[in-house]
Amino acid sequence: RKEVEQDPGPFNVPEGATVAFNCTYSNSASQSFFWYRQDCRKEPKLLMSVYSSGNEDGRFTAQLNRASQYISLLIRDSKLSDSATYLCVVMGGGSYIPTFGRGTSLIVHP
Amino acid sequence: GAVVSQHPSRVICKSGTSVKIECRSLDFQATTMFWYRQFPKQSLMLMATSNEGSKATYEQGVEKDKFLINHASLTLSTLTVTSAHPEDSSFYICSARDVVTYEQYFGPGTRLTVT
């Protein structure tokens, strides 16, 4: 089983839709979780950290489920500009080396 | 957010030559930086972890003598691709980790093409 797994997609949604991605991790001792966004041929950019209590930033909501070992990202009212690959990153559990998922591709169409 | 610069952004070199890539954290200190490689439509692959003042830790399968890493200060790490070959052509990205939040900030990447 891979350490961090994501559905590669693509998720193809119309503007205004709500879309959610999950990311599962195998190391139960993991401590830090993040969502990054990567546009084609660009570097990843931090979207948001994921806290135990969950966090929200505008249209984006991230949640952590430790019992089931997954994190989620919810995007409400999708915009065309949200089209990108969303990477989840897990860190900790004895190592502070970040582990990336393969990313989930999102395509928002008019 | 924090800023990480990377230089050069794009380089074309001939097979057999060496290329040095710099990664700088501009407004924070980073005791740890990471070097990644990304091939088209694939995920980021961690190559090595660079620790200030000590030797880098390389991932399995990454040749330390081919990919030389130097982390001489809290704001600068360099990756030198020695005796480059066409198969080394890739997108090389560095990241610096904030010592307080553990959030990583990525440089803009260097696209290396070896002819």
Short mmCIF file of C-alpha atoms in Angstrom, two decimals:
data_model
loop_
_atom_site.label_atom_id
_atom_site.label_comp_id
_atom_site.label_asym_id
_atom_site.label_seq_id
_atom_site.Cartn_x
_atom_site.Cartn_y
_atom_site.Cartn_z
CA ARG A 1 0.00 0.00 0.00
CA LYS A 2 1.33 3.43 -0.92
CA GLU A 3 2.03 5.83 1.92
CA VAL A 4 -0.22 8.55 0.54
CA GLU A 5 -2.94 7.81 -1.98
CA GLN A 6 -5.10 10.08 -4.03
CA ASP A 7 -7.57 9.47 -6.82
CA PRO A 8 -5.79 10.98 -9.84
CA GLY A 9 -9.11 11.97 -11.48
CA PRO A 10 -9.65 14.01 -13.48
CA PHE A 11 -12.67 15.43 -11.72
CA ASN A 12 -14.59 17.29 -14.40
CA VAL A 13 -17.14 19.69 -12.89
CA PRO A 14 -19.16 22.71 -14.06
CA GLU A 15 -18.60 26.17 -12.67
CA GLY A 16 -20.40 26.67 -9.40
CA ALA A 17 -20.27 23.00 -8.42
CA THR A 18 -19.03 21.67 -5.12
CA VAL A 19 -16.30 19.07 -5.35
CA ALA A 20 -14.44 17.07 -2.72
CA PHE A 21 -11.20 15.14 -2.78
CA ASN A 22 -9.90 12.64 -0.28
CA CYS A 23 -6.38 11.57 0.47
CA THR A 24 -5.57 8.50 2.55
CA TYR A 25 -2.34 7.92 4.42
CA SER A 26 -0.90 4.73 5.84
CA ASN A 27 1.24 5.94 8.74
CA SER A 28 -1.02 6.38 11.75
CA ALA A 29 1.70 8.40 13.50
CA SER A 30 1.63 11.14 10.87
CA GLN A 31 1.33 14.57 12.40
CA SER A 32 1.24 17.30 9.77
CA PHE A 33 -1.01 17.51 6.76
CA PHE A 34 -1.22 19.98 3.92
CA TRP A 35 -2.97 20.59 0.63
CA TYR A 36 -0.98 22.07 -2.24
CA ARG A 37 -2.12 23.25 -5.63
CA GLN A 38 0.01 22.75 -8.72
CA ASP A 39 -0.70 24.35 -12.07
CA CYS A 40 0.68 22.82 -15.24
CA ARG A 41 4.46 23.23 -15.50
CA LYS A 42 4.59 25.29 -12.31
CA GLU A 43 5.76 24.61 -8.78
CA PRO A 44 3.30 23.50 -6.08
CA LYS A 45 1.87 26.27 -3.94
CA LEU A 46 0.60 25.82 -0.41
CA LEU A 47 -3.19 25.98 -0.38
CA MET A 48 -3.81 25.28 3.26
CA SER A 49 -2.62 23.36 6.27
CA VAL A 50 -5.00 20.77 7.70
CA TYR A 51 -5.62 20.97 11.42
CA SER A 52 -7.23 18.40 13.67
CA SER A 53 -10.21 20.69 14.14
CA GLY A 54 -10.52 21.28 10.42
CA ASN A 55 -10.09 24.65 8.79
CA GLU A 56 -11.82 26.82 6.27
CA ASP A 57 -10.48 29.49 3.96
CA GLY A 58 -13.12 31.08 1.83
CA ARG A 59 -14.51 28.46 -0.55
CA PHE A 60 -12.03 25.84 0.63
CA THR A 61 -12.51 23.55 3.62
CA ALA A 62 -10.00 20.97 4.77
CA GLN A 63 -10.66 18.24 7.29
CA LEU A 64 -8.68 15.51 8.98
CA ASN A 65 -10.09 12.14 10.02
CA ARG A 66 -7.46 10.43 12.11
CA ALA A 67 -9.56 7.35 12.84
CA SER A 68 -9.93 6.55 9.16
CA GLN A 69 -6.59 8.09 8.23
CA TYR A 70 -7.64 10.48 5.54
CA ILE A 71 -7.76 14.17 4.85
CA SER A 72 -10.27 15.89 2.63
CA LEU A 73 -10.52 19.08 0.63
CA LEU A 74 -13.89 20.58 -0.24
CA ILE A 75 -14.21 23.32 -2.83
CA ARG A 76 -17.48 25.18 -3.01
CA ASP A 77 -18.73 27.33 -5.88
CA SER A 78 -15.96 26.12 -8.22
CA LYS A 79 -14.33 28.69 -10.48
CA LEU A 80 -12.60 28.11 -13.80
CA SER A 81 -9.41 29.23 -12.11
CA ASP A 82 -9.64 26.33 -9.65
CA SER A 83 -8.59 23.97 -12.45
CA ALA A 84 -5.30 22.48 -11.30
CA THR A 85 -3.80 19.42 -9.65
CA TYR A 86 -4.30 19.21 -5.90
CA LEU A 87 -1.57 17.45 -3.96
CA CYS A 88 -1.86 16.21 -0.44
CA VAL A 89 1.21 16.11 1.74
CA VAL A 90 1.68 14.09 4.90
CA MET A 91 4.55 14.46 7.31
CA GLY A 92 5.68 13.14 10.66
CA GLY A 93 5.43 9.83 12.36
CA GLY A 94 9.08 9.63 13.19
CA SER A 95 10.19 11.40 10.08
CA TYR A 96 9.75 15.00 9.06
CA ILE A 97 10.25 14.19 5.44
CA PRO A 98 7.14 15.15 3.50
CA THR A 99 5.38 12.51 1.47
CA PHE A 100 3.37 13.65 -1.50
CA GLY A 101 0.36 12.04 -3.03
CA ARG A 102 0.25 11.79 -6.83
CA GLY A 103 -2.29 14.56 -6.98
CA THR A 104 -5.91 14.87 -8.06
CA SER A 105 -6.63 16.69 -11.27
CA LEU A 106 -9.59 19.08 -11.26
CA ILE A 107 -11.07 20.56 -14.41
CA VAL A 108 -13.76 23.18 -14.00
CA HIS A 109 -15.64 23.91 -17.22
CA PRO A 110 -18.07 26.70 -18.14
CA GLY B 1 3.45 33.43 2.29
CA ALA B 2 7.16 32.85 2.48
CA VAL B 3 9.23 33.20 -0.66
CA VAL B 4 11.72 30.74 -2.08
CA SER B 5 13.73 31.60 -5.13
CA GLN B 6 15.44 29.21 -7.50
CA HIS B 7 18.02 29.97 -10.13
CA PRO B 8 18.26 29.42 -13.03
CA SER B 9 14.65 28.93 -14.07
CA ARG B 10 15.65 27.21 -17.27
CA VAL B 11 18.94 25.75 -18.48
CA ILE B 12 20.05 23.85 -21.54
CA CYS B 13 23.37 22.10 -21.37
CA LYS B 14 25.36 19.58 -23.34
CA SER B 15 25.76 16.00 -22.29
CA GLY B 16 28.72 15.52 -19.98
CA THR B 17 28.68 19.01 -18.47
CA SER B 18 27.67 19.98 -14.93
CA VAL B 19 24.87 22.29 -13.91
CA LYS B 20 24.40 24.04 -10.57
CA ILE B 21 20.95 25.03 -9.32
CA GLU B 22 20.52 27.42 -6.38
CA CYS B 23 17.64 27.48 -3.93
CA ARG B 24 17.24 30.41 -1.55
CA SER B 25 14.74 31.16 1.20
CA LEU B 26 14.28 34.92 0.99
CA ASP B 27 12.44 35.90 4.14
CA PHE B 28 12.89 33.03 6.52
CA GLN B 29 15.53 30.61 7.65
CA ALA B 30 15.42 27.01 6.59
CA THR B 31 17.53 24.44 8.35
CA THR B 32 16.04 21.87 6.01
CA MET B 33 15.49 22.08 2.29
CA PHE B 34 14.29 19.39 -0.06
CA TRP B 35 15.13 18.68 -3.66
CA TYR B 36 12.54 17.10 -5.92
CA ARG B 37 12.41 16.00 -9.51
CA GLN B 38 9.24 15.88 -11.55
CA PHE B 39 8.84 14.25 -14.94
CA PRO B 40 5.91 15.25 -17.15
CA LYS B 41 2.52 14.20 -15.77
CA GLN B 42 4.14 12.46 -12.83
CA SER B 43 4.24 13.27 -9.16
CA LEU B 44 7.04 14.98 -7.33
CA MET B 45 9.82 12.57 -6.46
CA LEU B 46 11.94 13.45 -3.48
CA MET B 47 15.61 13.20 -4.34
CA ALA B 48 17.29 14.30 -1.14
CA THR B 49 16.91 16.18 2.10
CA SER B 50 19.42 18.95 2.59
CA ASN B 51 20.33 19.90 6.14
CA GLU B 52 22.27 23.04 6.94
CA GLY B 53 25.78 22.25 8.07
CA SER B 54 25.60 18.51 7.49
CA LYS B 55 25.55 16.00 4.66
CA ALA B 56 22.43 15.56 2.62
CA THR B 57 20.29 12.47 2.96
CA TYR B 58 19.57 10.87 -0.38
CA GLU B 59 16.54 8.79 -1.28
CA GLN B 60 17.02 5.27 -2.50
CA GLY B 61 18.12 5.14 -6.10
CA VAL B 62 19.49 8.68 -6.19
CA GLU B 63 23.25 8.78 -6.80
CA LYS B 64 24.89 11.13 -4.31
CA ASP B 65 28.00 11.48 -6.46
CA LYS B 66 25.94 12.56 -9.41
CA PHE B 67 23.63 14.95 -7.58
CA LEU B 68 25.84 16.98 -5.27
CA ILE B 69 24.02 18.95 -2.59
CA ASN B 70 25.50 21.68 -0.47
CA HIS B 71 23.55 23.51 2.24
CA ALA B 72 26.12 26.02 3.40
CA SER B 73 23.82 28.53 5.09
CA LEU B 74 20.34 28.80 6.57
CA THR B 75 19.06 30.39 3.38
CA LEU B 76 20.90 28.64 0.57
CA SER B 77 21.10 25.12 -0.78
CA THR B 78 22.61 24.12 -4.11
CA LEU B 79 22.16 21.06 -6.28
CA THR B 80 24.82 20.26 -8.86
CA VAL B 81 23.99 17.75 -11.55
CA THR B 82 27.37 16.36 -12.58
CA SER B 83 28.12 14.82 -15.96
CA ALA B 84 24.56 15.42 -17.08
CA HIS B 85 22.91 13.04 -19.53
CA PRO B 86 19.72 13.46 -21.56
CA GLU B 87 17.83 11.26 -19.10
CA ASP B 88 18.56 13.86 -16.41
CA SER B 89 16.35 16.30 -18.29
CA SER B 90 13.53 17.13 -15.90
CA PHE B 91 11.89 19.78 -13.75
CA TYR B 92 13.90 20.20 -10.55
CA ILE B 93 12.12 21.87 -7.66
CA CYS B 94 13.45 22.80 -4.26
CA SER B 95 11.47 23.55 -1.16
CA ALA B 96 12.35 25.08 2.18
CA ARG B 97 10.65 24.14 5.39
CA ASP B 98 9.68 26.76 7.93
CA VAL B 99 11.22 25.69 11.23
CA VAL B 100 8.16 26.80 13.19
CA THR B 101 5.15 25.65 11.16
CA TYR B 102 6.76 22.87 9.12
CA GLU B 103 4.98 24.30 6.10
CA GLN B 104 6.98 23.91 2.93
CA TYR B 105 7.43 26.62 0.38
CA PHE B 106 8.54 25.73 -3.08
CA GLY B 107 10.87 27.48 -5.43
CA PRO B 108 9.58 28.12 -8.97
CA GLY B 109 11.57 25.19 -10.33
CA THR B 110 14.37 24.76 -12.84
CA ARG B 111 13.69 23.11 -16.14
CA LEU B 112 16.83 21.27 -17.19
CA THR B 113 17.30 20.08 -20.74
CA VAL B 114 20.40 18.06 -21.56
CA THR B 115 21.16 17.75 -25.25
#
